[in-house]
Amino acid sequence: MSKLYATSADLEIELDNADDRQPTEIKTEEGKLEKLALFYDGENIKGKNPGKKLEHQGIKIEFVGQIELYYDRGNHHEFISLVKELAHPGELTQNAAIDFEFVNVEKPFETYSGNNVRLRYFLRASICRRISDIVKELDIGVHTLSQYPDINNSIKMEVGIEDCLHIEFEYNKSKYSLNDVIVGKIYFLLVRIKIKYMELAIIKREQTGTGANVYHENETVAKFEIMDGAPVRGESIPIRLFLANYDLTPTLKDVNKKFSVRYFLNLVLIDEEDRRYFKQQEIILWRKAKGAKDISASLKKV
Amino acid sequence: MSDTEDHSDIGTHRLNAPKQTLEDAYAEPDNCLEIDVINPETHDLGKKRFTDYEVKMKTNLPIFKKRETSVRRRYSDFEWLKSELERTSKIVVPPLPGKALKRQLPFRSDDGIYEEGFIEERRSGLEGFINKIAGHPLAQNEKCLHMFLCDPILDKKYVPGKIR
């Protein structure tokens, strides 16, 4: 009696402790939200690899970290590629589960899904066969965590148009964590134009490519009106903007020399004729590690 | 000293700001600029007939030499100002009310461009135009704007340039 061979098999990758891990949401290219199990640099990735009765040329699992530039499809840049062979060429006679572990994998960059570039980490299990392989991929999320910065000066500057408009703006920090509050003020020194209102915007600038092929894309992530009406000389307008409400990532500088994501505060004044006067200032956003301590605050009490 | 939680490090308190003096709070604002386009008058007869308007400015902006001015300007003077500003500066100049060429054709049943309703419409459009452009910080540097608002007669042979 000849054995019946399956032409296909179901391949599943299961991660250990998947339910214990905090999921992170990430927007895919189509705008869908995917929950990814979250890992941090230095953790192990384990799982099972079940299948059905099948003849094959080998089973392997890869852990891949790669950067995809949307304008250069097909050219994925892999900055991590680890392979583990799970089974030699042979036969699977029943549902099988094969454990695997990638120990102490370095995950130097955060997962990022943007308008022109994506950085992802994923496990790819393959059952190799003569004509076509059976492949299954499972994405995971990675966050890079930081401690409080050593130096975090406030931003304070006097700007304006000669003899027309002079303001002094101040933001309490130059580096903000993703759950932080921007506290600041706008002080009017000279107002010779007719101002209608003032707003503060957070702009995300995504830079992809290098050298001659650099491409920038700006996105207004947040807009917040801070003043309605005409101010006069000597007036101060307070700013209090809670960052947790907005879809932000940490500042990513030169990730693997392929892309950058930077954030800017844009202060805009609009006059009665809808003319816009603005001042843009870069801020650094960072992701706080659990239990990170702000030493500078406790020193102040002494 | 009690051991209750100290909330002073939450970090949302307002930054210290200098207190505004009563003089600054209640003084005349530094941005006063009002221009009225009023008193349309039609002059002469026949081929030389035209309408002009009084352009009256009140301001406390130091860029203008006089606090109050009054000059008479006709539609073609406004056209001249618009083309000068477009030529000598990079400003996007607001639009003027229409030229109304159809109204200038013969055999109309009404007064054409001397029709009361039309003059009012044009007066209003010219007022909006001059207020918009006179409030532009870059236009305030142009000699042609100052000549338009302050000089009784427009010297079209002037040397274009900036005030500062």
Short mmCIF file of C-alpha atoms in Angstrom, two decimals:
data_model
loop_
_atom_site.label_atom_id
_atom_site.label_comp_id
_atom_site.label_asym_id
_atom_site.label_seq_id
_atom_site.Cartn_x
_atom_site.Cartn_y
_atom_site.Cartn_z
CA MET A 1 0.00 0.00 0.00
CA SER A 2 1.63 3.29 -1.03
CA LYS A 3 1.69 5.98 1.54
CA LEU A 4 -0.33 9.06 0.83
CA TYR A 5 1.85 12.10 0.66
CA ALA A 6 0.44 15.51 1.36
CA THR A 7 1.19 18.21 -1.18
CA SER A 8 0.91 20.95 1.35
CA ALA A 9 1.12 21.50 5.07
CA ASP A 10 0.09 24.03 7.63
CA LEU A 11 2.97 25.81 9.17
CA GLU A 12 2.56 27.73 12.41
CA ILE A 13 5.10 29.61 14.48
CA GLU A 14 4.20 29.98 18.12
CA LEU A 15 6.11 32.18 20.47
CA ASP A 16 6.60 31.25 24.10
CA ASN A 17 4.97 33.57 26.58
CA ALA A 18 3.21 35.33 23.73
CA ASP A 19 0.24 36.19 25.96
CA ASP A 20 2.45 37.57 28.71
CA ARG A 21 4.06 40.05 26.43
CA GLN A 22 2.61 43.50 26.04
CA PRO A 23 1.43 43.98 22.49
CA THR A 24 2.33 47.01 20.49
CA GLU A 25 0.24 48.34 17.68
CA ILE A 26 1.85 49.15 14.40
CA LYS A 27 0.31 50.56 11.26
CA THR A 28 0.84 48.49 8.15
CA GLU A 29 1.13 50.09 4.75
CA GLU A 30 -2.62 49.87 4.24
CA GLY A 31 -3.25 51.50 7.58
CA LYS A 32 -4.35 48.39 9.44
CA LEU A 33 -3.34 47.94 13.01
CA GLU A 34 -1.50 44.80 13.92
CA LYS A 35 -0.78 43.67 17.41
CA LEU A 36 2.77 42.45 17.69
CA ALA A 37 4.30 40.74 20.68
CA LEU A 38 6.90 43.08 22.01
CA PHE A 39 10.48 42.12 22.59
CA TYR A 40 13.46 44.00 23.85
CA ASP A 41 17.05 43.74 22.87
CA GLY A 42 18.67 40.66 24.40
CA GLU A 43 15.66 38.37 24.82
CA ASN A 44 15.29 34.90 23.38
CA ILE A 45 12.78 33.89 20.79
CA LYS A 46 11.39 30.39 21.20
CA GLY A 47 8.57 28.52 19.63
CA LYS A 48 7.08 25.44 18.04
CA ASN A 49 6.86 24.34 14.44
CA PRO A 50 4.11 21.82 13.78
CA GLY A 51 3.30 20.26 10.37
CA LYS A 52 1.48 17.37 8.66
CA LYS A 53 2.73 14.19 6.97
CA LEU A 54 5.01 15.43 4.24
CA GLU A 55 8.17 14.72 2.28
CA HIS A 56 10.67 17.55 2.37
CA GLN A 57 14.22 18.64 1.75
CA GLY A 58 14.79 20.20 5.17
CA ILE A 59 13.07 22.50 7.63
CA LYS A 60 14.66 25.68 8.82
CA ILE A 61 13.79 28.82 10.73
CA GLU A 62 15.28 32.24 10.23
CA PHE A 63 15.21 35.37 12.35
CA VAL A 64 15.40 38.40 10.12
CA GLY A 65 15.62 42.10 10.79
CA GLN A 66 15.20 44.19 7.69
CA ILE A 67 14.60 47.67 6.34
CA GLU A 68 12.24 48.05 3.40
CA LEU A 69 12.33 51.25 1.36
CA TYR A 70 9.00 51.59 -0.43
CA TYR A 71 10.44 53.27 -3.50
CA ASP A 72 12.98 50.50 -3.88
CA ARG A 73 10.79 47.43 -3.58
CA GLY A 74 12.43 44.10 -3.95
CA ASN A 75 15.57 45.49 -2.40
CA HIS A 76 15.12 44.67 1.26
CA HIS A 77 18.11 45.44 3.34
CA GLU A 78 18.65 42.73 5.96
CA PHE A 79 20.70 43.89 8.89
CA ILE A 80 20.12 40.70 10.89
CA SER A 81 19.85 37.23 9.44
CA LEU A 82 20.12 34.16 11.61
CA VAL A 83 19.29 30.63 10.50
CA LYS A 84 18.66 27.45 12.45
CA GLU A 85 18.17 24.11 10.81
CA LEU A 86 15.30 22.28 12.45
CA ALA A 87 15.19 19.05 10.49
CA HIS A 88 17.31 17.25 7.88
CA PRO A 89 15.70 16.25 4.58
CA GLY A 90 13.20 13.49 5.26
CA GLU A 91 9.61 12.80 5.96
CA LEU A 92 7.09 14.13 8.41
CA THR A 93 4.62 11.42 9.27
CA GLN A 94 2.40 13.28 11.67
CA ASN A 95 1.84 16.67 13.23
CA ALA A 96 5.18 17.67 14.62
CA ALA A 97 6.25 20.46 16.90
CA ILE A 98 9.89 21.50 16.81
CA ASP A 99 11.23 23.86 19.44
CA PHE A 100 13.70 26.55 18.51
CA GLU A 101 15.50 29.29 20.33
CA PHE A 102 17.53 32.24 19.15
CA VAL A 103 19.54 33.24 22.17
CA ASN A 104 20.53 36.80 23.02
CA VAL A 105 19.68 38.20 19.64
CA GLU A 106 20.83 41.77 19.20
CA LYS A 107 17.92 43.93 18.14
CA PRO A 108 19.61 47.31 17.79
CA PHE A 109 16.75 49.25 16.15
CA GLU A 110 13.08 49.84 16.88
CA THR A 111 10.37 48.46 14.64
CA TYR A 112 9.08 51.34 12.54
CA SER A 113 6.28 51.59 10.01
CA GLY A 114 6.25 54.89 8.15
CA ASN A 115 5.13 56.50 4.93
CA ASN A 116 8.17 55.56 2.87
CA VAL A 117 10.08 53.05 4.90
CA ARG A 118 9.48 50.13 7.21
CA LEU A 119 11.75 48.34 9.65
CA ARG A 120 10.56 44.97 10.78
CA TYR A 121 11.77 41.90 12.64
CA PHE A 122 10.22 38.57 11.80
CA LEU A 123 10.62 34.82 12.09
CA ARG A 124 10.40 32.89 8.87
CA ALA A 125 9.85 29.13 9.00
CA SER A 126 10.35 27.23 5.76
CA ILE A 127 9.75 23.67 4.71
CA CYS A 128 12.02 23.25 1.70
CA ARG A 129 10.71 21.17 -1.17
CA ARG A 130 11.75 20.41 -4.74
CA ILE A 131 9.33 22.69 -6.52
CA SER A 132 8.10 25.23 -3.99
CA ASP A 133 8.78 25.90 -0.33
CA ILE A 134 6.12 26.27 2.33
CA VAL A 135 6.89 29.50 4.14
CA LYS A 136 5.32 31.17 7.17
CA GLU A 137 6.36 34.50 8.63
CA LEU A 138 5.59 35.97 12.03
CA ASP A 139 6.38 39.59 12.77
CA ILE A 140 7.48 40.73 16.20
CA GLY A 141 7.77 44.24 17.57
CA VAL A 142 10.87 45.74 19.13
CA HIS A 143 11.20 48.91 21.19
CA THR A 144 14.49 50.53 22.14
CA LEU A 145 14.39 51.95 25.64
CA SER A 146 16.45 54.75 27.09
CA GLN A 147 17.32 56.25 30.43
CA TYR A 148 16.81 59.90 31.28
CA PRO A 149 19.20 62.06 29.30
CA ASP A 150 22.14 63.51 31.23
CA ILE A 151 21.67 66.94 29.78
CA ASN A 152 18.26 68.33 28.93
CA ASN A 153 18.37 72.08 28.53
CA SER A 154 15.34 74.21 27.88
CA ILE A 155 14.90 75.89 24.52
CA LYS A 156 14.66 79.67 24.82
CA MET A 157 14.93 82.05 21.89
CA GLU A 158 13.99 85.55 20.79
CA VAL A 159 12.81 85.69 17.17
CA GLY A 160 10.86 88.00 14.94
CA ILE A 161 10.59 90.31 11.99
CA GLU A 162 12.46 93.60 12.33
CA ASP A 163 10.15 96.26 13.78
CA CYS A 164 7.03 94.15 13.09
CA LEU A 165 6.86 91.23 15.50
CA HIS A 166 9.22 90.20 18.28
CA ILE A 167 8.50 87.20 20.47
CA GLU A 168 10.45 85.16 22.97
CA PHE A 169 9.49 81.51 23.05
CA GLU A 170 10.53 78.96 25.64
CA TYR A 171 10.01 75.20 25.88
CA ASN A 172 10.96 73.57 29.21
CA LYS A 173 13.07 70.78 27.64
CA SER A 174 14.84 69.89 24.42
CA LYS A 175 14.39 66.12 24.94
CA TYR A 176 10.93 64.75 25.72
CA SER A 177 9.86 61.20 26.53
CA LEU A 178 6.83 59.89 24.65
CA ASN A 179 4.55 60.39 27.67
CA ASP A 180 5.90 63.77 28.56
CA VAL A 181 4.30 67.21 28.62
CA ILE A 182 5.63 70.14 26.65
CA VAL A 183 5.46 73.11 29.00
CA GLY A 184 6.37 76.49 27.62
CA LYS A 185 5.43 80.09 27.02
CA ILE A 186 5.33 82.70 24.29
CA TYR A 187 6.14 86.24 25.44
CA PHE A 188 5.25 89.12 23.12
CA LEU A 189 7.84 91.91 23.00
CA LEU A 190 6.50 93.81 19.98
CA VAL A 191 3.25 93.33 18.06
CA ARG A 192 2.83 95.58 15.02
CA ILE A 193 0.79 93.10 13.00
CA LYS A 194 -2.85 92.10 13.57
CA ILE A 195 -2.71 88.53 14.89
CA LYS A 196 -5.84 86.40 14.64
CA TYR A 197 -4.65 83.24 16.44
CA MET A 198 -1.59 81.12 17.26
CA GLU A 199 -1.07 77.37 17.12
CA LEU A 200 1.59 74.80 17.88
CA ALA A 201 2.14 71.81 15.62
CA ILE A 202 4.28 68.68 15.88
CA ILE A 203 5.83 67.78 12.55
CA LYS A 204 7.38 64.40 11.79
CA ARG A 205 10.06 64.43 9.10
CA GLU A 206 10.94 61.08 7.57
CA GLN A 207 14.15 61.08 5.56
CA THR A 208 14.90 58.07 3.37
CA GLY A 209 17.80 57.31 1.07
CA THR A 210 21.35 58.63 1.03
CA GLY A 211 23.53 60.96 -1.00
CA ALA A 212 21.82 62.22 -4.14
CA ASN A 213 18.69 60.16 -3.52
CA VAL A 214 17.57 61.73 -0.28
CA TYR A 215 13.80 62.11 0.07
CA HIS A 216 12.03 64.04 2.82
CA GLU A 217 8.43 63.75 3.78
CA ASN A 218 6.83 65.97 6.41
CA GLU A 219 3.70 64.98 8.26
CA THR A 220 1.79 67.15 10.73
CA VAL A 221 1.19 64.72 13.58
CA ALA A 222 -0.52 67.17 15.91
CA LYS A 223 -1.97 70.68 15.81
CA PHE A 224 -3.01 72.55 18.90
CA GLU A 225 -4.40 76.08 19.10
CA ILE A 226 -2.75 77.92 21.99
CA MET A 227 -4.14 81.42 21.55
CA ASP A 228 -7.30 82.91 20.03
CA GLY A 229 -7.33 86.67 19.55
CA ALA A 230 -4.87 89.55 19.31
CA PRO A 231 -2.11 89.82 21.91
CA VAL A 232 -0.39 93.07 22.89
CA ARG A 233 3.09 93.92 24.12
CA GLY A 234 3.97 92.27 27.44
CA GLU A 235 1.49 89.42 27.12
CA SER A 236 2.52 85.79 27.90
CA ILE A 237 0.73 82.79 26.46
CA PRO A 238 1.28 79.46 28.28
CA ILE A 239 1.81 76.15 26.47
CA ARG A 240 0.92 72.75 27.87
CA LEU A 241 0.88 69.94 25.32
CA PHE A 242 0.50 66.29 26.45
CA LEU A 243 2.43 64.04 24.06
CA ALA A 244 0.74 60.76 25.07
CA ASN A 245 -2.32 61.72 23.00
CA TYR A 246 -0.45 61.58 19.72
CA ASP A 247 0.93 58.84 17.51
CA LEU A 248 4.65 59.42 18.03
CA THR A 249 7.83 57.34 17.79
CA PRO A 250 11.21 58.14 19.33
CA THR A 251 13.61 60.26 17.26
CA LEU A 252 15.41 57.76 15.00
CA LYS A 253 18.69 59.11 13.66
CA ASP A 254 20.36 57.45 10.71
CA VAL A 255 19.01 53.95 11.26
CA ASN A 256 21.55 51.62 9.70
CA LYS A 257 22.43 54.63 7.49
CA LYS A 258 19.14 54.10 5.64
CA PHE A 259 16.55 56.44 7.17
CA SER A 260 15.86 59.00 9.90
CA VAL A 261 12.75 60.12 11.71
CA ARG A 262 12.93 63.52 13.38
CA TYR A 263 10.39 65.69 15.14
CA PHE A 264 9.92 69.44 15.10
CA LEU A 265 7.77 71.86 17.03
CA ASN A 266 6.27 74.44 14.69
CA LEU A 267 4.95 77.62 16.26
CA VAL A 268 2.61 79.42 13.84
CA LEU A 269 1.01 82.86 14.14
CA ILE A 270 -1.77 83.73 11.71
CA ASP A 271 -2.75 87.35 11.05
CA GLU A 272 -6.07 88.89 9.99
CA GLU A 273 -5.23 88.43 6.31
CA ASP A 274 -4.32 84.74 6.85
CA ARG A 275 -0.60 85.38 6.44
CA ARG A 276 1.41 82.83 8.44
CA TYR A 277 4.52 83.56 10.52
CA PHE A 278 6.28 80.50 11.88
CA LYS A 279 9.30 79.22 13.78
CA GLN A 280 10.36 75.59 13.66
CA GLN A 281 12.46 73.96 16.36
CA GLU A 282 13.70 70.38 16.57
CA ILE A 283 12.94 68.31 19.68
CA ILE A 284 14.32 64.88 20.56
CA LEU A 285 11.76 62.23 21.50
CA TRP A 286 12.83 59.17 23.47
CA ARG A 287 11.17 56.07 24.92
CA LYS A 288 11.42 55.70 28.66
CA ALA A 289 12.56 52.37 30.17
CA LYS A 290 10.37 51.09 33.01
CA GLY A 291 11.84 52.23 36.28
CA ALA A 292 14.06 54.86 34.72
CA LYS A 293 14.87 57.50 37.30
CA ASP A 294 15.11 61.22 36.77
CA ILE A 295 18.14 62.05 38.86
CA SER A 296 18.04 65.72 38.00
CA ALA A 297 14.67 66.13 39.73
CA SER A 298 15.81 64.66 43.05
CA LEU A 299 19.00 66.73 43.01
CA LYS A 300 16.89 69.88 42.78
CA LYS A 301 15.22 69.09 46.11
CA VAL A 302 18.58 69.09 47.89
CA MET B 1 7.34 67.91 57.85
CA SER B 2 4.69 65.41 56.71
CA ASP B 3 5.53 62.57 54.37
CA THR B 4 2.64 63.15 51.98
CA GLU B 5 3.44 62.79 48.29
CA ASP B 6 5.16 65.81 46.82
CA HIS B 7 3.48 66.63 43.50
CA SER B 8 5.78 69.50 42.66
CA ASP B 9 7.79 67.33 40.27
CA ILE B 10 4.88 66.49 37.97
CA GLY B 11 6.25 69.12 35.64
CA THR B 12 3.12 70.72 34.21
CA HIS B 13 3.32 73.99 36.11
CA ARG B 14 3.48 77.14 34.03
CA LEU B 15 6.85 78.67 33.37
CA ASN B 16 7.57 81.97 35.07
CA ALA B 17 6.69 84.90 32.87
CA PRO B 18 7.30 88.59 33.38
CA LYS B 19 4.17 90.37 34.58
CA GLN B 20 2.56 92.67 32.06
CA THR B 21 2.50 96.30 33.17
CA LEU B 22 -0.81 98.16 33.23
CA GLU B 23 0.59 100.59 30.67
CA ASP B 24 1.26 97.80 28.20
CA ALA B 25 -2.09 96.13 28.87
CA TYR B 26 -4.25 99.22 28.36
CA ALA B 27 -2.19 101.33 25.97
CA GLU B 28 -3.13 101.92 22.36
CA PRO B 29 -2.07 98.73 20.49
CA ASP B 30 1.07 99.02 18.34
CA ASN B 31 -0.66 97.58 15.26
CA CYS B 32 -3.22 100.28 14.34
CA LEU B 33 -3.69 100.60 10.59
CA GLU B 34 -6.99 101.62 9.03
CA ILE B 35 -7.46 102.63 5.45
CA ASP B 36 -10.82 103.83 4.17
CA VAL B 37 -11.67 104.18 0.49
CA ILE B 38 -14.53 106.72 0.44
CA ASN B 39 -16.18 109.65 -1.37
CA PRO B 40 -16.23 108.48 -4.98
CA GLU B 41 -16.42 111.44 -7.37
CA THR B 42 -16.82 111.42 -11.09
CA HIS B 43 -14.86 114.18 -12.87
CA ASP B 44 -14.92 115.76 -16.36
CA LEU B 45 -17.08 114.80 -19.27
CA GLY B 46 -16.95 112.85 -22.48
CA LYS B 47 -13.78 110.93 -23.31
CA LYS B 48 -11.88 112.26 -20.26
CA ARG B 49 -14.55 111.18 -17.77
CA PHE B 50 -13.33 109.12 -14.76
CA THR B 51 -14.15 108.28 -11.15
CA ASP B 52 -11.72 108.64 -8.29
CA TYR B 53 -11.85 107.85 -4.57
CA GLU B 54 -10.45 109.29 -1.38
CA VAL B 55 -7.89 106.97 0.23
CA LYS B 56 -7.71 107.95 3.90
CA MET B 57 -5.15 106.24 6.21
CA LYS B 58 -4.91 106.36 10.00
CA THR B 59 -1.99 104.53 11.60
CA ASN B 60 0.49 104.46 14.45
CA LEU B 61 3.00 102.22 12.69
CA PRO B 62 6.38 103.95 12.70
CA ILE B 63 7.14 102.74 9.14
CA PHE B 64 4.65 105.33 7.85
CA LYS B 65 6.02 108.87 8.11
CA LYS B 66 2.63 110.46 8.75
CA ARG B 67 -0.03 109.28 11.20
CA GLU B 68 -2.88 110.44 8.94
CA THR B 69 -2.95 110.85 5.20
CA SER B 70 -5.57 111.58 2.59
CA VAL B 71 -5.09 111.33 -1.18
CA ARG B 72 -7.33 110.83 -4.19
CA ARG B 73 -6.73 107.76 -6.36
CA ARG B 74 -8.45 106.26 -9.38
CA TYR B 75 -8.76 102.61 -10.43
CA SER B 76 -5.75 102.75 -12.79
CA ASP B 77 -3.61 104.00 -9.87
CA PHE B 78 -4.51 100.85 -7.94
CA GLU B 79 -3.60 98.80 -11.02
CA TRP B 80 -0.24 100.59 -11.16
CA LEU B 81 0.45 99.78 -7.49
CA LYS B 82 -0.40 96.11 -7.98
CA SER B 83 1.88 95.74 -11.01
CA GLU B 84 4.74 97.64 -9.29
CA LEU B 85 4.58 95.39 -6.24
CA GLU B 86 4.49 92.28 -8.41
CA ARG B 87 7.46 93.54 -10.40
CA THR B 88 9.75 94.74 -7.61
CA SER B 89 8.96 92.32 -4.79
CA LYS B 90 8.28 88.64 -4.25
CA ILE B 91 4.95 89.28 -2.57
CA VAL B 92 1.82 87.50 -3.74
CA VAL B 93 -0.41 90.55 -4.29
CA PRO B 94 -4.14 90.18 -3.57
CA PRO B 95 -6.57 90.58 -6.49
CA LEU B 96 -8.23 93.84 -7.48
CA PRO B 97 -11.95 94.15 -8.20
CA GLY B 98 -12.70 93.58 -11.89
CA LYS B 99 -11.86 95.90 -14.81
CA ALA B 100 -15.50 95.79 -16.01
CA LEU B 101 -14.66 96.11 -19.72
CA LYS B 102 -18.18 95.11 -20.69
CA ARG B 103 -19.56 98.09 -18.82
CA GLN B 104 -17.35 100.38 -20.90
CA LEU B 105 -18.94 99.27 -24.21
CA PRO B 106 -21.44 101.67 -25.82
CA PHE B 107 -25.21 101.23 -26.07
CA ARG B 108 -25.86 100.19 -22.47
CA SER B 109 -29.21 100.72 -20.85
CA ASP B 110 -27.58 101.83 -17.55
CA ASP B 111 -24.73 104.20 -16.67
CA GLY B 112 -22.03 101.56 -17.27
CA ILE B 113 -19.06 102.19 -15.05
CA TYR B 114 -20.70 105.26 -13.55
CA GLU B 115 -23.60 103.20 -12.26
CA GLU B 116 -24.01 103.81 -8.50
CA GLY B 117 -24.16 100.13 -7.54
CA PHE B 118 -21.06 99.32 -9.55
CA ILE B 119 -19.09 102.19 -8.04
CA GLU B 120 -19.99 100.99 -4.56
CA GLU B 121 -18.93 97.44 -5.43
CA ARG B 122 -15.64 98.71 -6.80
CA ARG B 123 -15.05 101.01 -3.82
CA SER B 124 -15.51 98.11 -1.45
CA GLY B 125 -13.14 95.87 -3.42
CA LEU B 126 -10.47 98.58 -3.53
CA GLU B 127 -10.77 99.10 0.22
CA GLY B 128 -10.23 95.40 0.87
CA PHE B 129 -7.28 95.34 -1.50
CA ILE B 130 -5.41 98.29 0.01
CA ASN B 131 -5.93 97.16 3.60
CA LYS B 132 -4.66 93.68 2.80
CA ILE B 133 -1.53 94.87 1.04
CA ALA B 134 -0.69 97.77 3.38
CA GLY B 135 -0.65 95.34 6.34
CA HIS B 136 1.94 93.07 4.69
CA PRO B 137 5.30 93.51 6.49
CA LEU B 138 7.26 93.17 3.22
CA ALA B 139 5.02 95.52 1.23
CA GLN B 140 5.54 98.16 3.94
CA ASN B 141 9.19 98.32 2.83
CA GLU B 142 8.33 99.28 -0.75
CA LYS B 143 8.60 102.92 -1.89
CA CYS B 144 5.67 102.52 -4.28
CA LEU B 145 3.26 101.72 -1.44
CA HIS B 146 4.30 104.78 0.55
CA MET B 147 4.02 106.99 -2.52
CA PHE B 148 0.56 105.58 -3.23
CA LEU B 149 -0.72 106.30 0.28
CA CYS B 150 1.05 109.58 1.07
CA ASP B 151 1.94 111.57 -2.08
CA PRO B 152 -0.81 113.69 -3.68
CA ILE B 153 0.40 112.83 -7.18
CA LEU B 154 1.78 109.46 -8.29
CA ASP B 155 5.17 109.95 -9.96
CA LYS B 156 5.29 106.97 -12.27
CA LYS B 157 8.87 107.86 -13.20
CA TYR B 158 9.98 107.21 -9.61
CA VAL B 159 12.98 105.03 -8.79
CA PRO B 160 11.71 101.78 -7.28
CA GLY B 161 13.34 100.77 -4.01
CA LYS B 162 13.01 99.79 -0.40
CA ILE B 163 12.43 102.08 2.58
CA ARG B 164 14.77 100.09 4.86
#
